mmCIF file of C-alpha atoms in Angstrom:
data_model
loop_
_atom_site.group_PDB
_atom_site.id
_atom_site.type_symbol
_atom_site.label_atom_id
_atom_site.label_comp_id
_atom_site.label_asym_id
_atom_site.label_seq_id
_atom_site.Cartn_x
_atom_site.Cartn_y
_atom_site.Cartn_z
ATOM 1 C CA MET A 1 -2.406 11.744 -11.323
ATOM 2 C CA MET A 2 -0.527 11.285 -8.194
ATOM 3 C CA GLN A 3 -1.976 9.821 -4.917
ATOM 4 C CA GLY A 4 -0.474 10.452 -1.596
ATOM 5 C CA ARG A 5 1.099 7.596 0.292
ATOM 6 C CA PRO A 6 2.087 7.091 3.928
ATOM 7 C CA GLY A 7 5.736 8.343 4.424
ATOM 8 C CA GLY A 8 5.280 11.319 2.088
ATOM 9 C CA HIS A 9 5.710 9.390 -1.141
ATOM 10 C CA ALA A 10 3.326 9.339 -4.031
ATOM 11 C CA ILE A 11 2.390 6.688 -6.455
ATOM 12 C CA ALA A 12 1.254 6.895 -10.022
ATOM 13 C CA ARG A 13 -2.301 5.964 -10.876
ATOM 14 C CA ARG A 14 -3.079 4.135 -14.017
ATOM 15 C CA GLY A 15 -5.880 2.443 -15.830
ATOM 16 C CA PRO A 16 -6.319 -1.384 -16.441
ATOM 17 C CA SER A 17 -3.107 -3.013 -17.617
ATOM 18 C CA THR A 18 -2.428 -3.776 -21.298
ATOM 19 C CA ARG A 19 0.079 -6.153 -23.144
ATOM 20 C CA VAL A 20 1.773 -3.383 -24.841
ATOM 21 C CA ARG A 21 4.629 -1.000 -23.812
ATOM 22 C CA ARG A 22 3.222 1.736 -21.556
ATOM 23 C CA ARG A 23 4.761 4.998 -21.633
ATOM 24 C CA ARG A 24 4.574 6.332 -18.078
ATOM 25 C CA THR A 25 6.745 9.069 -16.573
ATOM 26 C CA LEU A 26 9.306 8.281 -13.906
ATOM 27 C CA TRP A 27 7.764 10.707 -11.565
ATOM 28 C CA GLY A 28 4.944 8.486 -10.779
ATOM 29 C CA ALA A 29 7.206 5.493 -9.652
ATOM 30 C CA THR A 30 7.219 4.855 -5.899
ATOM 31 C CA ALA A 31 7.319 1.047 -5.710
ATOM 32 C CA LEU A 32 7.297 -1.945 -7.917
ATOM 33 C CA THR A 33 4.757 -4.692 -8.669
ATOM 34 C CA LEU A 34 6.492 -7.595 -9.972
ATOM 35 C CA ALA A 35 5.641 -9.100 -13.303
ATOM 36 C CA THR A 36 8.993 -10.025 -14.499
ATOM 37 C CA VAL A 37 11.139 -12.526 -12.933
ATOM 38 C CA ALA A 38 14.756 -12.304 -14.038
ATOM 39 C CA VAL A 39 16.927 -15.287 -13.147
ATOM 40 C CA LEU A 40 20.485 -15.671 -14.415
ATOM 41 C CA VAL A 41 20.958 -19.418 -14.743
ATOM 42 C CA PRO A 42 24.606 -20.774 -14.593
ATOM 43 C CA LEU A 43 25.512 -21.463 -11.046
ATOM 44 C CA ILE A 44 28.794 -21.333 -9.167
ATOM 45 C CA ARG A 45 29.055 -24.079 -6.457
ATOM 46 C CA ALA A 46 32.081 -22.817 -4.477
ATOM 47 C CA SER A 47 32.831 -23.906 -0.987
ATOM 48 C CA GLY A 48 32.441 -21.469 1.846
ATOM 49 C CA ASP A 49 30.456 -20.337 4.784
ATOM 50 C CA ASP A 50 26.820 -21.587 4.784
ATOM 51 C CA GLY A 51 25.488 -18.399 6.351
ATOM 52 C CA PRO A 52 24.497 -15.162 4.702
ATOM 53 C CA GLY A 53 27.815 -13.421 5.937
ATOM 54 C CA VAL A 54 28.460 -9.819 5.382
ATOM 55 C CA SER A 55 27.844 -7.518 2.603
ATOM 56 C CA GLU A 56 31.324 -7.329 1.198
ATOM 57 C CA PRO A 57 31.418 -8.503 -2.589
ATOM 58 C CA VAL A 58 32.201 -12.081 -2.907
ATOM 59 C CA ALA A 59 35.159 -13.317 -5.047
ATOM 60 C CA VAL A 60 33.743 -14.277 -8.516
ATOM 61 C CA PRO A 61 34.848 -17.407 -10.112
ATOM 62 C CA THR A 62 36.235 -17.146 -13.694
ATOM 63 C CA ALA A 63 33.616 -19.426 -15.076
ATOM 64 C CA PRO A 64 30.268 -21.063 -14.085
ATOM 65 C CA VAL A 65 30.715 -24.620 -12.742
ATOM 66 C CA ALA A 66 27.332 -25.946 -13.111
ATOM 67 C CA ALA A 67 24.170 -25.138 -15.005
ATOM 68 C CA ALA A 68 20.658 -25.283 -13.829
ATOM 69 C CA PRO A 69 19.002 -28.723 -13.878
ATOM 70 C CA PRO A 70 16.408 -29.397 -16.694
ATOM 71 C CA SER A 71 13.635 -29.555 -13.995
ATOM 72 C CA LEU A 72 14.054 -25.848 -13.541
ATOM 73 C CA ASP A 73 12.218 -25.220 -16.841
ATOM 74 C CA GLN A 74 9.278 -27.431 -15.900
ATOM 75 C CA ASP A 75 9.074 -26.014 -12.358
ATOM 76 C CA MET A 76 9.071 -22.476 -13.746
ATOM 77 C CA ALA A 77 6.650 -23.248 -16.421
ATOM 78 C CA ALA A 78 4.343 -24.659 -13.808
ATOM 79 C CA ILE A 79 4.479 -21.431 -11.763
ATOM 80 C CA LEU A 80 3.735 -19.283 -14.791
ATOM 81 C CA ASP A 81 0.832 -21.514 -15.778
ATOM 82 C CA GLU A 82 -0.678 -20.971 -12.322
ATOM 83 C CA ALA A 83 -0.282 -17.179 -12.677
ATOM 84 C CA GLY A 84 -3.355 -16.929 -14.786
ATOM 85 C CA GLU A 85 -3.945 -13.517 -16.045
ATOM 86 C CA TYR A 86 -0.992 -11.960 -14.284
ATOM 87 C CA ARG A 87 1.849 -10.748 -16.610
ATOM 88 C CA VAL A 88 5.035 -12.388 -15.441
ATOM 89 C CA GLY A 89 8.575 -12.333 -16.756
ATOM 90 C CA VAL A 90 11.427 -14.521 -15.479
ATOM 91 C CA ALA A 91 15.247 -14.503 -16.253
ATOM 92 C CA LEU A 92 18.271 -16.370 -14.651
ATOM 93 C CA ALA A 93 22.040 -15.868 -14.813
ATOM 94 C CA ASP A 94 25.283 -16.488 -12.822
ATOM 95 C CA VAL A 95 27.416 -13.666 -11.691
ATOM 96 C CA SER A 96 30.494 -15.572 -13.096
ATOM 97 C CA GLY A 97 28.997 -15.413 -16.654
ATOM 98 C CA GLY A 98 27.389 -17.949 -18.973
ATOM 99 C CA VAL A 99 23.907 -18.216 -20.429
ATOM 100 C CA THR A 100 21.022 -15.959 -19.609
ATOM 101 C CA ARG A 101 17.739 -17.769 -19.181
ATOM 102 C CA THR A 102 14.433 -16.062 -19.456
ATOM 103 C CA PHE A 103 10.910 -17.315 -18.659
ATOM 104 C CA GLY A 104 7.556 -15.834 -19.350
ATOM 105 C CA ASP A 105 7.105 -12.356 -20.627
ATOM 106 C CA ARG A 106 10.194 -10.877 -22.216
ATOM 107 C CA ASP A 107 8.827 -7.425 -23.130
ATOM 108 C CA PRO A 108 9.605 -4.311 -20.988
ATOM 109 C CA PHE A 109 7.762 -3.663 -17.753
ATOM 110 C CA PHE A 110 7.264 -0.381 -15.994
ATOM 111 C CA ALA A 111 10.411 -0.831 -13.738
ATOM 112 C CA ALA A 112 9.203 1.374 -10.905
ATOM 113 C CA SER A 113 11.797 1.615 -8.041
ATOM 114 C CA THR A 114 13.863 -1.290 -9.283
ATOM 115 C CA ALA A 115 15.445 1.226 -11.602
ATOM 116 C CA LYS A 116 16.914 3.276 -8.604
ATOM 117 C CA ILE A 117 19.814 0.772 -8.883
ATOM 118 C CA ILE A 118 20.760 2.265 -12.243
ATOM 119 C CA THR A 119 20.524 5.893 -10.842
ATOM 120 C CA ALA A 120 22.621 4.796 -7.877
ATOM 121 C CA ALA A 121 25.353 3.176 -10.092
ATOM 122 C CA ALA A 122 25.326 6.189 -12.368
ATOM 123 C CA TYR A 123 25.875 8.592 -9.498
ATOM 124 C CA TYR A 124 28.594 6.490 -7.968
ATOM 125 C CA HIS A 125 30.304 6.250 -11.374
ATOM 126 C CA ARG A 126 30.133 10.153 -11.542
ATOM 127 C CA VAL A 127 31.947 10.110 -8.083
ATOM 128 C CA GLU A 128 34.649 7.772 -9.494
ATOM 129 C CA THR A 129 35.270 10.031 -12.504
ATOM 130 C CA GLY A 130 35.520 13.162 -10.445
ATOM 131 C CA GLU A 131 32.239 14.747 -11.684
ATOM 132 C CA ALA A 132 30.404 14.489 -8.347
ATOM 133 C CA ARG A 133 31.182 13.930 -4.630
ATOM 134 C CA LEU A 134 29.364 11.938 -1.856
ATOM 135 C CA ASP A 135 29.674 14.840 0.506
ATOM 136 C CA GLU A 136 28.043 17.380 -1.786
ATOM 137 C CA PRO A 137 24.724 18.788 -0.683
ATOM 138 C CA LEU A 138 21.602 17.279 -2.235
ATOM 139 C CA GLY A 139 18.361 18.652 -0.759
ATOM 140 C CA ASP A 140 18.614 18.659 3.126
ATOM 141 C CA TYR A 141 21.329 16.173 3.191
ATOM 142 C CA ASP A 142 24.404 15.023 1.307
ATOM 143 C CA ALA A 143 24.521 12.782 -1.641
ATOM 144 C CA ALA A 144 25.762 9.700 0.451
ATOM 145 C CA PHE A 145 22.740 9.970 2.610
ATOM 146 C CA GLN A 146 20.314 10.353 -0.387
ATOM 147 C CA LEU A 147 21.875 7.282 -2.150
ATOM 148 C CA HIS A 148 21.210 5.209 0.865
ATOM 149 C CA ALA A 149 17.672 6.519 1.350
ATOM 150 C CA MET A 150 16.786 5.939 -2.318
ATOM 151 C CA VAL A 151 17.863 2.364 -2.305
ATOM 152 C CA ASN A 152 17.259 1.196 1.231
ATOM 153 C CA THR A 153 14.052 2.975 2.082
ATOM 154 C CA SER A 154 13.059 3.582 -1.651
ATOM 155 C CA SER A 155 12.750 7.365 -1.253
ATOM 156 C CA ASN A 156 11.312 8.964 -4.165
ATOM 157 C CA ASP A 157 12.382 12.364 -3.036
ATOM 158 C CA ALA A 158 16.012 11.134 -2.992
ATOM 159 C CA TRP A 159 15.593 9.496 -6.486
ATOM 160 C CA LEU A 160 14.479 12.829 -8.044
ATOM 161 C CA LEU A 161 17.384 14.654 -6.555
ATOM 162 C CA LEU A 162 19.864 12.135 -7.769
ATOM 163 C CA MET A 163 18.381 11.838 -11.193
ATOM 164 C CA ASP A 164 18.618 15.601 -11.620
ATOM 165 C CA ALA A 165 22.220 15.441 -10.426
ATOM 166 C CA VAL A 166 23.079 12.883 -12.898
ATOM 167 C CA GLY A 167 20.815 14.252 -15.725
ATOM 168 C CA HIS A 168 18.258 12.324 -17.705
ATOM 169 C CA SER A 169 20.202 12.126 -20.876
ATOM 170 C CA GLU A 170 23.314 11.001 -18.981
ATOM 171 C CA LEU A 171 21.335 8.207 -17.250
ATOM 172 C CA THR A 172 20.336 6.910 -20.660
ATOM 173 C CA ALA A 173 23.910 7.111 -21.842
ATOM 174 C CA TYR A 174 25.139 5.403 -18.694
ATOM 175 C CA ALA A 175 22.551 2.509 -19.048
ATOM 176 C CA SER A 176 23.619 2.231 -22.732
ATOM 177 C CA SER A 177 27.211 1.653 -21.746
ATOM 178 C CA LEU A 178 26.044 -1.302 -19.542
ATOM 179 C CA GLY A 179 24.153 -2.810 -22.533
ATOM 180 C CA VAL A 180 20.757 -1.602 -21.306
ATOM 181 C CA GLU A 181 18.258 0.512 -23.303
ATOM 182 C CA TYR A 182 16.695 2.828 -20.614
ATOM 183 C CA ASP A 183 14.846 6.129 -20.875
ATOM 184 C CA PRO A 184 14.196 7.563 -17.277
ATOM 185 C CA GLU A 185 11.067 9.399 -18.657
ATOM 186 C CA GLU A 186 9.466 6.140 -19.500
ATOM 187 C CA ASN A 187 11.129 3.824 -16.931
ATOM 188 C CA LEU A 188 10.843 0.635 -18.820
ATOM 189 C CA LEU A 189 12.997 -2.374 -18.422
ATOM 190 C CA THR A 190 12.954 -6.066 -19.119
ATOM 191 C CA ALA A 191 13.705 -8.618 -16.416
ATOM 192 C CA ALA A 192 16.849 -9.531 -18.329
ATOM 193 C CA ASP A 193 17.935 -5.902 -18.377
ATOM 194 C CA MET A 194 17.686 -5.691 -14.650
ATOM 195 C CA ALA A 195 19.398 -8.976 -14.143
ATOM 196 C CA LEU A 196 22.261 -7.739 -16.372
ATOM 197 C CA VAL A 197 22.678 -4.645 -14.187
ATOM 198 C CA LEU A 198 22.789 -6.651 -11.054
ATOM 199 C CA ARG A 199 25.157 -9.288 -12.474
ATOM 200 C CA ARG A 200 27.678 -6.585 -13.425
ATOM 201 C CA LEU A 201 27.406 -4.780 -10.232
ATOM 202 C CA SER A 202 28.133 -7.856 -8.207
ATOM 203 C CA ALA A 203 30.913 -8.898 -10.399
ATOM 204 C CA GLY A 204 32.673 -5.555 -9.864
ATOM 205 C CA GLU A 205 32.332 -4.374 -13.336
ATOM 206 C CA LEU A 206 30.305 -1.154 -12.706
ATOM 207 C CA LEU A 207 32.095 0.372 -9.740
ATOM 208 C CA ASP A 208 35.157 0.166 -7.527
ATOM 209 C CA GLU A 209 35.228 -2.143 -4.574
ATOM 210 C CA GLU A 210 34.330 0.579 -1.925
ATOM 211 C CA HIS A 211 31.270 1.801 -3.780
ATOM 212 C CA THR A 212 30.191 -1.680 -4.778
ATOM 213 C CA THR A 213 30.243 -2.695 -1.097
ATOM 214 C CA GLU A 214 28.257 0.548 -0.113
ATOM 215 C CA LEU A 215 25.523 -0.075 -2.843
ATOM 216 C CA LEU A 216 25.042 -3.771 -2.067
ATOM 217 C CA GLY A 217 25.026 -2.801 1.835
ATOM 218 C CA SER A 218 22.014 -0.515 1.014
ATOM 219 C CA MET A 219 20.255 -3.436 -0.710
ATOM 220 C CA GLN A 220 20.113 -5.462 2.641
ATOM 221 C CA ASP A 221 17.627 -5.098 5.595
ATOM 222 C CA THR A 222 15.292 -2.682 3.407
ATOM 223 C CA ASN A 223 11.930 -1.289 4.081
ATOM 224 C CA GLU A 224 10.390 -4.255 2.199
ATOM 225 C CA GLU A 225 11.473 -7.704 2.912
ATOM 226 C CA ASP A 226 8.333 -9.517 2.156
ATOM 227 C CA LEU A 227 9.090 -10.548 -1.442
ATOM 228 C CA ILE A 228 12.234 -12.399 -2.364
ATOM 229 C CA PRO A 229 13.851 -12.185 0.971
ATOM 230 C CA ALA A 230 10.672 -13.863 2.446
ATOM 231 C CA GLY A 231 10.917 -16.625 -0.009
ATOM 232 C CA SER A 232 14.642 -17.138 0.352
ATOM 233 C CA ARG A 233 16.355 -19.639 2.606
ATOM 234 C CA PRO A 234 17.999 -18.355 5.926
ATOM 235 C CA ASP A 235 21.392 -19.512 4.638
ATOM 236 C CA VAL A 236 21.183 -17.386 1.450
ATOM 237 C CA LEU A 237 22.374 -13.776 1.574
ATOM 238 C CA VAL A 238 19.811 -11.621 -0.231
ATOM 239 C CA GLN A 239 20.614 -8.013 -1.657
ATOM 240 C CA HIS A 240 17.771 -6.607 -3.383
ATOM 241 C CA LYS A 241 15.583 -3.716 -4.646
ATOM 242 C CA TYR A 242 11.808 -4.052 -4.792
ATOM 243 C CA GLY A 243 9.373 -1.950 -6.756
ATOM 244 C CA GLN A 244 5.680 -1.418 -6.550
ATOM 245 C CA VAL A 245 3.155 0.930 -8.400
ATOM 246 C CA ALA A 246 -0.452 0.585 -9.238
ATOM 247 C CA GLY A 247 -0.979 -3.116 -10.290
ATOM 248 C CA GLU A 248 2.723 -3.983 -10.583
ATOM 249 C CA LEU A 249 4.941 -5.650 -8.082
ATOM 250 C CA HIS A 250 8.635 -6.437 -8.665
ATOM 251 C CA ASP A 251 11.805 -7.490 -6.915
ATOM 252 C CA ALA A 252 15.318 -7.630 -8.186
ATOM 253 C CA ALA A 253 18.008 -9.519 -6.117
ATOM 254 C CA LEU A 254 21.418 -10.949 -5.898
ATOM 255 C CA LEU A 255 21.310 -14.274 -4.205
ATOM 256 C CA THR A 256 24.578 -15.593 -2.617
ATOM 257 C CA TYR A 257 25.094 -19.112 -1.206
ATOM 258 C CA ARG A 258 28.522 -20.670 -0.400
ATOM 259 C CA GLY A 259 30.380 -18.268 -2.608
ATOM 260 C CA SER A 260 28.029 -18.584 -5.564
ATOM 261 C CA THR A 261 25.962 -15.529 -6.709
ATOM 262 C CA VAL A 262 22.982 -15.365 -9.013
ATOM 263 C CA ALA A 263 20.704 -12.478 -10.121
ATOM 264 C CA LEU A 264 17.114 -13.164 -9.645
ATOM 265 C CA VAL A 265 14.549 -10.517 -10.972
ATOM 266 C CA VAL A 266 10.779 -10.932 -10.773
ATOM 267 C CA TYR A 267 8.532 -8.425 -12.510
ATOM 268 C CA THR A 268 4.712 -9.031 -12.166
ATOM 269 C CA GLU A 269 1.749 -7.068 -13.402
ATOM 270 C CA ALA A 270 -1.855 -7.618 -12.319
ATOM 271 C CA PRO A 271 -4.728 -7.271 -14.878
ATOM 272 C CA GLU A 272 -6.165 -4.616 -12.519
ATOM 273 C CA GLU A 273 -5.315 -2.959 -9.193
ATOM 274 C CA GLY A 274 -6.237 -4.677 -6.026
ATOM 275 C CA SER A 275 -4.631 -6.948 -3.511
ATOM 276 C CA THR A 276 -1.054 -7.918 -4.175
ATOM 277 C CA SER A 277 -1.169 -11.104 -1.988
ATOM 278 C CA GLU A 278 -1.139 -13.464 -5.141
ATOM 279 C CA GLN A 279 1.753 -11.567 -6.758
ATOM 280 C CA THR A 280 3.682 -11.629 -3.427
ATOM 281 C CA GLU A 281 3.262 -15.432 -3.218
ATOM 282 C CA LEU A 282 4.253 -15.755 -6.838
ATOM 283 C CA ILE A 283 7.538 -14.015 -6.333
ATOM 284 C CA ARG A 284 8.142 -16.137 -3.260
ATOM 285 C CA ALA A 285 7.473 -19.290 -5.151
ATOM 286 C CA VAL A 286 9.778 -18.270 -8.016
ATOM 287 C CA THR A 287 12.529 -17.612 -5.247
ATOM 288 C CA ARG A 288 11.995 -20.978 -3.717
ATOM 289 C CA THR A 289 12.136 -22.804 -6.996
ATOM 290 C CA ALA A 290 15.326 -21.006 -8.216
ATOM 291 C CA GLU A 291 17.189 -21.666 -4.947
ATOM 292 C CA ALA A 292 16.186 -25.193 -4.943
ATOM 293 C CA ALA A 293 17.477 -25.709 -8.309
ATOM 294 C CA LEU A 294 20.654 -23.597 -8.150
ATOM 295 C CA PHE A 295 21.509 -23.880 -4.435
ATOM 296 C CA PRO A 296 20.799 -27.652 -3.613
ATOM 297 C CA THR A 297 21.329 -28.246 0.013
ATOM 298 C CA GLY A 298 24.038 -30.778 0.751
ATOM 299 C CA SER A 299 26.069 -29.430 -2.329
#
């Protein structure tokens, strides 16, 4: 059942949450409620500008220079212990490569709008292979407009148009080529899945430089900056895609500081629908903890 939402979007309604894989259709996804925190751990400590800078892709070092301190495990465990009945997943990895760390629930979550990044990358890929154009009409606007609207303002109308343009089976095949099992009809992802997509996007492994820059640019100054961006320090560049539906709230971000970039994904699911204030603070706390461990000031 769909319920109207300000802005012309709709969100899916569901019953109380369960601990098993839920099979929900993509059409009900409007926003994310984070229950999974994906954090890619190895950290690059390269010199550079302290400020957030611009949205151009940062040069990626060939290998991680430092790993997260042991205290990160304890700090994340403390946050998860305080989460109570909320279902939460955490994963950490450096864009330069190395180990992937996961915390909390490692099972798939309903990805909601975070999965729009996969659709965007798939469409840009089709442009690069000559199967699509950014100036081709999609709905009332062209594809370039719809891509930005889907990512920056989380437009569901744009999402449906772009998914149809790519094709559902083609989306599944594209995700598989990235190392991710994904069915748009179910829209299920783990935090580690989403972190992998973000890491490869930032590293320039998915798209050419121009389209990478465009997509990352759409992930800044979005219509929802109260989650990871609100928990992040002013000197860290945040490029992200949030998602919210029913009792779930998520955020999936790339965090860049002094030339080092890590992917941080937080998926959370409440035991029942209601206020998202506790989930919001949980996501911010995870962000602060990750940045304190991976981006120590004075480094």
